[in-house]
PDB file of C-alpha atoms in Angstrom:
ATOM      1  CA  UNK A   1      42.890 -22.666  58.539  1.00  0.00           C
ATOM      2  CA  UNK A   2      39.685 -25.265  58.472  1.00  0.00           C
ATOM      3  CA  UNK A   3      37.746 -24.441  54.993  1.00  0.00           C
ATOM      4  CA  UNK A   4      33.998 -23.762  55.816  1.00  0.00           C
ATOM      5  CA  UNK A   5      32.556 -27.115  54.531  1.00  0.00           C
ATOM      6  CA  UNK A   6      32.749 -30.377  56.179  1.00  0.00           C
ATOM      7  CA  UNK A   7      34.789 -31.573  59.312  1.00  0.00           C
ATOM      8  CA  UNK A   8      35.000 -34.018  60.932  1.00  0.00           C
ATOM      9  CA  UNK A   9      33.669 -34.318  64.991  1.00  0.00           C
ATOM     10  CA  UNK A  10      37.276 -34.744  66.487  1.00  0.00           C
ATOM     11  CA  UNK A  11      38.718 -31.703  64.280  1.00  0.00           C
ATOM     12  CA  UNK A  12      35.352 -29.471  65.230  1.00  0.00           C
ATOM     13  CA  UNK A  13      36.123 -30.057  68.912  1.00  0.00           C
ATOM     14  CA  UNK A  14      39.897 -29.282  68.494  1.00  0.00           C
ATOM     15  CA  UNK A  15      38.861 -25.214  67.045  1.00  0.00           C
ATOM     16  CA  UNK A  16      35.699 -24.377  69.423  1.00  0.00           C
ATOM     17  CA  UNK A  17      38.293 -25.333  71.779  1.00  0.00           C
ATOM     18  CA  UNK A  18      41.031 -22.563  70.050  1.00  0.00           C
ATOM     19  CA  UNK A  19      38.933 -20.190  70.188  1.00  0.00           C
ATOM     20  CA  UNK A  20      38.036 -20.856  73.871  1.00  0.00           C
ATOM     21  CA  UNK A  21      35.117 -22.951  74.546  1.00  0.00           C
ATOM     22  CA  UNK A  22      35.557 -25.911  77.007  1.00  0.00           C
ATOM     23  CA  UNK A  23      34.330 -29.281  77.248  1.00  0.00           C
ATOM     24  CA  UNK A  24      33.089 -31.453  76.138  1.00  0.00           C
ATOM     25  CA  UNK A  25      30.928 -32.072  78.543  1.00  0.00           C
ATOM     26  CA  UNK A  26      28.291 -34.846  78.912  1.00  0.00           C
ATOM     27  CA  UNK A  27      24.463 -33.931  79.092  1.00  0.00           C
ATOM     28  CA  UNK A  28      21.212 -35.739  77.942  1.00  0.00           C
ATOM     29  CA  UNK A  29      21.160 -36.825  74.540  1.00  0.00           C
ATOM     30  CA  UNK A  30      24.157 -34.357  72.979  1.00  0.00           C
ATOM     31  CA  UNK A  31      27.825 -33.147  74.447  1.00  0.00           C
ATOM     32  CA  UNK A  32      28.268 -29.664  74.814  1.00  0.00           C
ATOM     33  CA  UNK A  33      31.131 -27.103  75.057  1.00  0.00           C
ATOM     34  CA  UNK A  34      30.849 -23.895  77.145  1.00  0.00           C
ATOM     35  CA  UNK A  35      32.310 -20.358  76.663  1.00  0.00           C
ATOM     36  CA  UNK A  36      31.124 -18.183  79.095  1.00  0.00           C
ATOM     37  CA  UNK A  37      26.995 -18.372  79.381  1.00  0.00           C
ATOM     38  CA  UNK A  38      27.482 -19.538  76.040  1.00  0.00           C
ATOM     39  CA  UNK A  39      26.543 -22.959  75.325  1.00  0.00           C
ATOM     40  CA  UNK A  40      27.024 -25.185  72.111  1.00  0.00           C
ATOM     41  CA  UNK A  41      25.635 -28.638  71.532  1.00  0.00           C
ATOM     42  CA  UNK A  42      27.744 -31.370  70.052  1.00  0.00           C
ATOM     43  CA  UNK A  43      26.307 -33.838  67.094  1.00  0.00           C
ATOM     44  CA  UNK A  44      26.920 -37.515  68.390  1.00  0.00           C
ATOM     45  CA  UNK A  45      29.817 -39.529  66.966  1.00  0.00           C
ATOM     46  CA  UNK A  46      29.031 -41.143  63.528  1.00  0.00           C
ATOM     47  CA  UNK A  47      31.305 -42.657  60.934  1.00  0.00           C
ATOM     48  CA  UNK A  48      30.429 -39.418  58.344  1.00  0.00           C
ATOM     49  CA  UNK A  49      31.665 -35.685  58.596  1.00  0.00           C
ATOM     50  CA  UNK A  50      29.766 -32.815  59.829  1.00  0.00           C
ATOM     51  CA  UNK A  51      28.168 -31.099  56.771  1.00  0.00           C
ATOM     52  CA  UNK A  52      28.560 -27.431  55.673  1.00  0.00           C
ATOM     53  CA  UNK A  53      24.793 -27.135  56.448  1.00  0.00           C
ATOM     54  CA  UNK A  54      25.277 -28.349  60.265  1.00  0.00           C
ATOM     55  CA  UNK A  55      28.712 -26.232  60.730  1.00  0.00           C
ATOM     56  CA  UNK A  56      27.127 -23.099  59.830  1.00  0.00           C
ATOM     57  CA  UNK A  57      24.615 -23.920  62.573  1.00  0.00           C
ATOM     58  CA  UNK A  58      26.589 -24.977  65.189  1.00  0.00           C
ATOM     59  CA  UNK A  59      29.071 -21.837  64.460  1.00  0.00           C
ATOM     60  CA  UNK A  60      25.815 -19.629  64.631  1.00  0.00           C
ATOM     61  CA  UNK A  61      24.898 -21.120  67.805  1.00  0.00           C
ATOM     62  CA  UNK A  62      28.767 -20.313  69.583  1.00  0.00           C
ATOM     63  CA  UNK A  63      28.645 -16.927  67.545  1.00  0.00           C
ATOM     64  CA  UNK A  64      31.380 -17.563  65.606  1.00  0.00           C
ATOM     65  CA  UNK A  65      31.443 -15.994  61.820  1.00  0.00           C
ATOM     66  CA  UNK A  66      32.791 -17.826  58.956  1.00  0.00           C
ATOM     67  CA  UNK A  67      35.348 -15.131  59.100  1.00  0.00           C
ATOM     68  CA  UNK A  68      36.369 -15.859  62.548  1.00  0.00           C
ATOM     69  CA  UNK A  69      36.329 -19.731  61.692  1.00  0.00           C
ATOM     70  CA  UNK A  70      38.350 -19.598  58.560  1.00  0.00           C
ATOM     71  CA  UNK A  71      40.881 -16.933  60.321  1.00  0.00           C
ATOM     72  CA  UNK A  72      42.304 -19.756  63.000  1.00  0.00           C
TER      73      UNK A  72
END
């Protein structure tokens, strides 16, 4: 179960991709996953973890709830 809070790139990938997204793919400046016509950017590789802030974003954006997210 990943806590809603930070995580790192590698680990995000590894759950959109549980709960069926594909990718990533490359495209201009971000990667992106794909689940149906849905679409989900990817923050670029740095050293630090995704924050809680960014998560909650990014899960809005692939219309996942925090339910959903802390359920896998």
């Amino acid at each position: 179960m990943p806590v809603f809070g930070p995580i790192s790139r590698a680990d995000l990938i590894r759950y959109l991709r549980q709960l069926g997204f594909e990718g990533p793919y490359s495209g201009g400046k971000h990667q992106y996953m794909r689940r149906g016509d849905r679409t989900v950017r990817l923050p670029n590789p740095h050293q630090g973890d995704i924050g809680r802030e960014l998560l909650a974003r990014i899960l809005k954006q692939a219309g996942v709830s925090r339910e959903e997210w802390e359920s896998l």
